[in-house]
Short mmCIF file of C-alpha atoms and ligand atoms in Angstrom, two decimals:
data_model
loop_
_atom_site.label_atom_id
_atom_site.label_comp_id
_atom_site.label_asym_id
_atom_site.label_seq_id
_atom_site.Cartn_x
_atom_site.Cartn_y
_atom_site.Cartn_z
CA MET L 26 -14.72 14.81 -1.58
CA GLU L 27 -13.06 13.63 1.41
CA PHE L 28 -10.65 15.92 3.38
CA HIS L 29 -8.12 15.16 5.94
CA VAL L 30 -5.75 17.38 7.69
CA TYR L 31 -2.64 15.78 9.29
CA GLU L 32 -0.23 17.21 11.88
CA ASN L 33 2.67 17.51 9.57
CA ALA L 34 3.68 17.01 5.68
CA LYS L 35 5.16 13.53 6.29
CA ALA L 36 2.02 12.30 7.99
CA ALA L 37 -0.12 13.66 5.27
CA CYS L 38 1.95 11.82 2.24
CA GLU L 39 2.51 8.71 4.30
CA ALA L 40 -1.07 8.54 4.49
CA ALA L 41 -1.44 8.80 0.69
CA GLY L 42 1.34 5.84 0.61
CA VAL L 43 -1.25 3.70 2.63
CA LEU L 44 -3.90 4.05 0.18
CA LEU L 45 -1.46 3.21 -2.72
CA ALA L 46 -0.28 0.26 -0.76
CA ALA L 47 -3.79 -0.90 -0.05
CA GLN L 48 -4.60 -0.63 -3.74
CA ILE L 49 -1.61 -2.89 -4.57
CA THR L 50 -2.62 -5.47 -1.84
CA ARG L 51 -6.06 -5.55 -2.99
CA LYS L 52 -5.36 -6.16 -6.62
CA GLY L 53 -2.01 -7.18 -7.52
CA ASP L 54 -2.03 -6.06 -11.27
CA SER L 55 -3.28 -2.55 -10.38
CA VAL L 56 -2.76 0.61 -12.33
CA LEU L 57 -1.32 3.45 -10.50
CA GLY L 58 -1.16 6.85 -11.60
CA LEU L 59 1.97 8.69 -10.42
CA ALA L 60 2.91 12.23 -9.86
CA THR L 61 6.17 14.02 -9.38
CA GLY L 62 7.40 17.16 -7.26
CA SER L 63 8.51 17.28 -3.83
CA THR L 64 5.16 16.38 -2.06
CA PRO L 65 4.92 12.79 -3.09
CA ILE L 66 8.34 11.54 -2.10
CA PRO L 67 7.59 10.50 1.56
CA ALA L 68 4.83 8.45 -0.13
CA TYR L 69 7.35 6.74 -2.40
CA ALA L 70 9.83 6.22 0.25
CA MET L 71 6.99 4.45 2.29
CA LEU L 72 6.11 2.16 -0.56
CA VAL L 73 9.70 1.26 -0.99
CA SER L 74 9.98 0.41 2.80
CA TRP L 75 7.15 -1.85 2.40
CA TYR L 76 8.17 -3.57 -0.47
CA GLU L 77 11.64 -4.04 1.12
CA ARG L 78 9.97 -5.65 4.20
CA GLY L 79 7.84 -8.00 1.67
CA VAL L 80 4.58 -6.02 2.58
CA ILE L 81 3.89 -5.18 -1.12
CA ASP L 82 4.99 -6.70 -4.63
CA PHE L 83 5.03 -4.52 -7.60
CA ASP L 84 5.78 -7.42 -9.99
CA ARG L 85 2.45 -7.23 -11.61
CA VAL L 86 1.73 -3.54 -10.89
CA ARG L 87 1.45 -1.13 -13.97
CA THR L 88 2.36 2.71 -13.79
CA PHE L 89 1.39 5.75 -15.74
CA ASN L 90 2.97 9.11 -14.81
CA LEU L 91 1.06 12.28 -15.22
CA ASP L 92 3.54 14.14 -17.15
CA GLU L 93 7.16 14.95 -18.47
CA TYR L 94 8.91 18.09 -19.86
CA VAL L 95 8.83 18.14 -23.76
CA GLY L 96 12.35 17.44 -25.14
CA ILE L 97 14.20 16.92 -21.75
CA ASP L 98 16.64 14.08 -21.90
CA PRO L 99 15.32 11.40 -19.67
CA GLN L 100 18.88 10.93 -18.24
CA SER L 101 18.71 14.63 -16.98
CA PRO L 102 18.24 15.08 -13.30
CA ALA L 103 15.45 17.42 -13.66
CA SER L 104 13.42 15.00 -15.94
CA TYR L 105 10.42 13.16 -14.44
CA HIS L 106 11.79 9.87 -15.91
CA TYR L 107 14.85 10.38 -13.59
CA PHE L 108 12.85 11.41 -10.50
CA MET L 109 10.48 8.19 -10.76
CA HIS L 110 13.70 6.22 -11.22
CA GLU L 111 15.56 7.67 -8.14
CA HIS L 112 12.51 7.50 -5.89
CA LEU L 113 10.65 4.32 -6.85
CA PHE L 114 11.27 2.50 -10.12
CA SER L 115 14.88 1.54 -9.39
CA LYS L 116 14.02 0.47 -5.90
CA VAL L 117 11.08 -1.82 -6.25
CA ASN L 118 10.39 -4.90 -8.48
CA LEU L 119 8.37 -2.99 -11.09
CA ARG L 120 9.01 -4.33 -14.70
CA PRO L 121 10.40 -1.97 -17.13
CA GLU L 122 7.63 -2.69 -19.61
CA ASN L 123 4.89 -1.87 -17.01
CA VAL L 124 6.23 1.67 -16.34
CA HIS L 125 4.99 4.51 -18.45
CA LEU L 126 5.57 8.39 -18.91
CA PRO L 127 4.18 10.39 -21.56
CA SER L 128 6.73 11.53 -24.29
CA GLY L 129 6.72 13.40 -27.48
CA GLN L 130 4.68 16.56 -28.49
CA THR L 131 2.18 15.65 -31.17
CA ALA L 132 -1.24 14.88 -30.82
CA ALA L 133 -0.84 11.47 -31.82
CA ASP L 134 1.73 10.97 -28.93
CA GLY L 135 -1.03 11.96 -26.75
CA ARG L 136 -3.58 9.63 -28.02
CA ALA L 137 -0.89 6.78 -27.87
CA TYR L 138 -0.55 7.61 -24.25
CA ASP L 139 -4.41 7.72 -23.62
CA GLU L 140 -4.70 4.42 -25.71
CA ALA L 141 -2.05 2.65 -23.32
CA ILE L 142 -3.93 3.75 -20.49
CA HIS L 143 -7.18 2.38 -21.78
CA ALA L 144 -5.53 -0.80 -22.83
CA ALA L 145 -4.31 -1.25 -19.33
CA GLY L 146 -7.73 -1.10 -18.12
CA GLY L 147 -7.76 2.52 -16.84
CA ILE L 148 -6.01 3.86 -13.76
CA ASP L 149 -7.10 2.36 -10.27
CA ILE L 150 -5.75 5.24 -8.14
CA GLN L 151 -4.29 8.31 -9.25
CA LEU L 152 -1.87 10.31 -7.12
CA LEU L 153 -1.98 13.98 -7.36
CA GLY L 154 0.08 16.99 -6.31
CA ILE L 155 -1.26 20.53 -6.62
CA GLY L 156 0.29 23.64 -8.03
CA ARG L 157 -0.01 27.01 -6.25
CA ASN L 158 -2.33 28.09 -8.96
CA GLY L 159 -4.48 25.01 -8.81
CA HIS L 160 -2.90 23.04 -11.41
CA ILE L 161 -2.89 19.46 -11.48
CA GLY L 162 -0.44 17.25 -13.74
CA PHE L 163 0.45 20.25 -16.00
CA ASN L 164 -2.90 21.19 -16.30
CA GLU L 165 -2.77 25.03 -15.86
CA PRO L 166 -5.73 27.34 -15.27
CA ALA L 167 -7.26 27.98 -18.74
CA GLY L 168 -10.68 28.64 -20.34
CA GLU L 169 -11.60 25.22 -20.54
CA PHE L 170 -10.84 21.77 -18.90
CA THR L 171 -8.52 19.76 -21.07
CA TYR L 172 -9.52 15.95 -22.00
CA GLY L 173 -6.67 13.48 -22.93
CA THR L 174 -2.69 13.62 -23.17
CA HIS L 175 -1.79 16.89 -24.77
CA THR L 176 1.13 19.27 -24.94
CA VAL L 177 0.95 22.51 -22.66
CA THR L 178 3.14 25.60 -22.49
CA LEU L 179 4.00 26.27 -18.76
CA THR L 180 2.83 29.29 -16.93
CA GLN L 181 5.34 31.79 -15.58
CA SER L 182 4.33 30.56 -12.13
CA THR L 183 5.19 27.14 -12.87
CA ILE L 184 8.10 27.78 -14.43
CA GLU L 185 9.52 29.87 -11.39
CA ALA L 186 8.35 27.04 -9.04
CA ASN L 187 10.15 24.40 -10.88
CA ALA L 188 13.27 26.70 -11.36
CA ARG L 189 14.75 24.99 -8.31
CA PHE L 190 15.12 21.91 -10.25
CA PHE L 191 17.26 23.34 -13.00
CA ALA L 192 20.55 25.77 -12.95
CA SER L 193 18.55 28.70 -13.93
CA PRO L 194 14.77 29.69 -14.78
CA ASP L 195 16.20 29.70 -18.41
CA ASP L 196 16.64 26.21 -18.42
CA VAL L 197 13.18 25.19 -17.61
CA PRO L 198 11.49 23.60 -20.63
CA ARG L 199 8.75 25.85 -21.71
CA GLN L 200 6.61 22.79 -22.76
CA ALA L 201 5.28 19.72 -20.99
CA ILE L 202 3.15 16.74 -22.13
CA SER L 203 0.37 16.09 -19.49
CA MET L 204 -2.50 13.69 -19.03
CA GLY L 205 -5.53 15.84 -19.26
CA ILE L 206 -8.17 16.67 -16.76
CA GLY L 207 -10.42 13.70 -18.47
CA ASN L 208 -7.75 11.20 -18.02
CA ILE L 209 -7.41 12.08 -14.40
CA MET L 210 -11.19 12.27 -13.72
CA ALA L 211 -11.29 8.84 -15.30
CA ALA L 212 -9.16 7.37 -12.59
CA LYS L 213 -11.50 5.11 -10.36
CA CYS L 214 -10.11 6.75 -7.05
CA ILE L 215 -7.83 10.03 -6.81
CA VAL L 216 -5.63 10.91 -3.84
CA LEU L 217 -4.52 14.51 -3.87
CA VAL L 218 -1.64 15.81 -1.31
CA ALA L 219 -0.77 19.24 -0.71
CA THR L 220 1.67 20.51 1.92
CA GLY L 221 2.74 23.88 3.09
CA SER L 222 1.19 27.17 3.45
CA ALA L 223 2.04 28.11 -0.30
CA LYS L 224 -0.89 25.46 -1.34
CA ALA L 225 -3.40 26.88 1.30
CA ASP L 226 -5.35 28.99 -1.24
CA ALA L 227 -5.32 26.36 -3.84
CA VAL L 228 -6.69 23.70 -1.51
CA TYR L 229 -9.49 26.02 -0.44
CA ARG L 230 -10.34 27.06 -4.03
CA THR L 231 -10.18 23.11 -4.93
CA ILE L 232 -12.70 22.29 -2.40
CA ARG L 233 -14.96 25.00 -1.39
CA GLY L 234 -14.61 27.22 -4.67
CA PRO L 235 -16.59 27.22 -7.86
CA ILE L 236 -15.70 24.48 -10.54
CA THR L 237 -13.93 26.24 -12.83
CA PRO L 238 -10.87 25.45 -15.31
CA ARG L 239 -9.50 28.61 -13.71
CA VAL L 240 -8.71 26.20 -10.90
CA PRO L 241 -8.17 22.96 -12.83
CA ALA L 242 -8.37 20.95 -9.33
CA SER L 243 -11.71 22.20 -8.47
CA ILE L 244 -13.32 19.84 -10.83
CA LEU L 245 -12.34 16.99 -8.39
CA GLN L 246 -15.44 18.04 -6.42
CA LEU L 247 -17.20 16.12 -9.21
CA HIS L 248 -15.03 12.89 -8.69
CA PRO L 249 -16.90 10.05 -6.87
CA CYS L 250 -13.99 8.64 -4.85
CA CYS L 251 -11.53 11.46 -4.22
CA VAL L 252 -9.53 12.36 -1.12
CA VAL L 253 -7.63 15.45 -0.44
CA LEU L 254 -4.74 15.06 2.39
CA THR L 255 -3.06 18.08 3.75
CA ASP L 256 -0.64 19.09 6.41
CA ARG L 257 -1.77 21.94 8.86
CA GLU L 258 -0.54 24.60 6.71
CA ALA L 259 -1.98 23.77 3.33
CA GLY L 260 -5.24 22.96 5.12
CA ALA L 261 -5.26 26.14 7.11
CA LEU L 262 -7.86 28.11 4.98
CA MET L 263 -10.26 25.09 5.27
CA MET L 264 -10.43 25.32 9.25
CA LYS L 265 -11.61 28.97 9.29
P1 PGA W 22 5.34 20.08 -5.57
O1 PGA W 22 4.73 20.15 -7.03
O2 PGA W 22 4.90 18.69 -4.94
O3 PGA W 22 6.85 20.23 -5.94
O4 PGA W 22 4.68 21.21 -4.74
C1 PGA W 22 3.32 19.87 -7.20
C2 PGA W 22 2.64 20.25 -8.44
O5 PGA W 22 3.14 21.36 -8.84
O6 PGA W 22 1.76 19.38 -8.99
#
């Protein structure tokens, strides 16, 4: 696992954007695993700016997002569909048929998503944020690691963290559909970005702690091509 600390959050996120752009440059029909949340926004802004300047082309790129709330209207500003549309999909030449987010809530819905990823040839590069509790996607701390795309019940900590996107915490959906840890680990390369002091403990436990489903991101220690990019605050405990 590679670990790099940057001067500030923007630089850490832009470094992730560099890796995604390099992947697209190397392989025009790359399969990108994408994440939502506040953290990746500068990475998407950077990809949009490079697209506008003709540096990268999304014409043959395929994307698979990590997760979505169960039952949310895709047009709702709090949905991950909406987020991706706002920050990336509407701003580059991705073909609508090449863009995928998980939906539904049955085991068959999860399997269909896994099969679509498999049919695309697997994920070349997976972008990840991390929760304060060490979650990746919506894989919350649990007694065991998840495998494929599945429905999850959100923890109180995640509901509180995500309430800022809704009118009130009561409006946060209680369930989401998320790629599993197995899907994430199957990506050929992984880029995890963490910024801000609230993530410092999760970063430390991810990189230095025991590998345990109680800190879902800790399994990334076993991935052969994983880089963790942080700002000074999120990387603070790693410097001690
Ligand atoms: P954030 O979310 O980027 O909004 O902090 C990350 C996550 O919870 O995975």
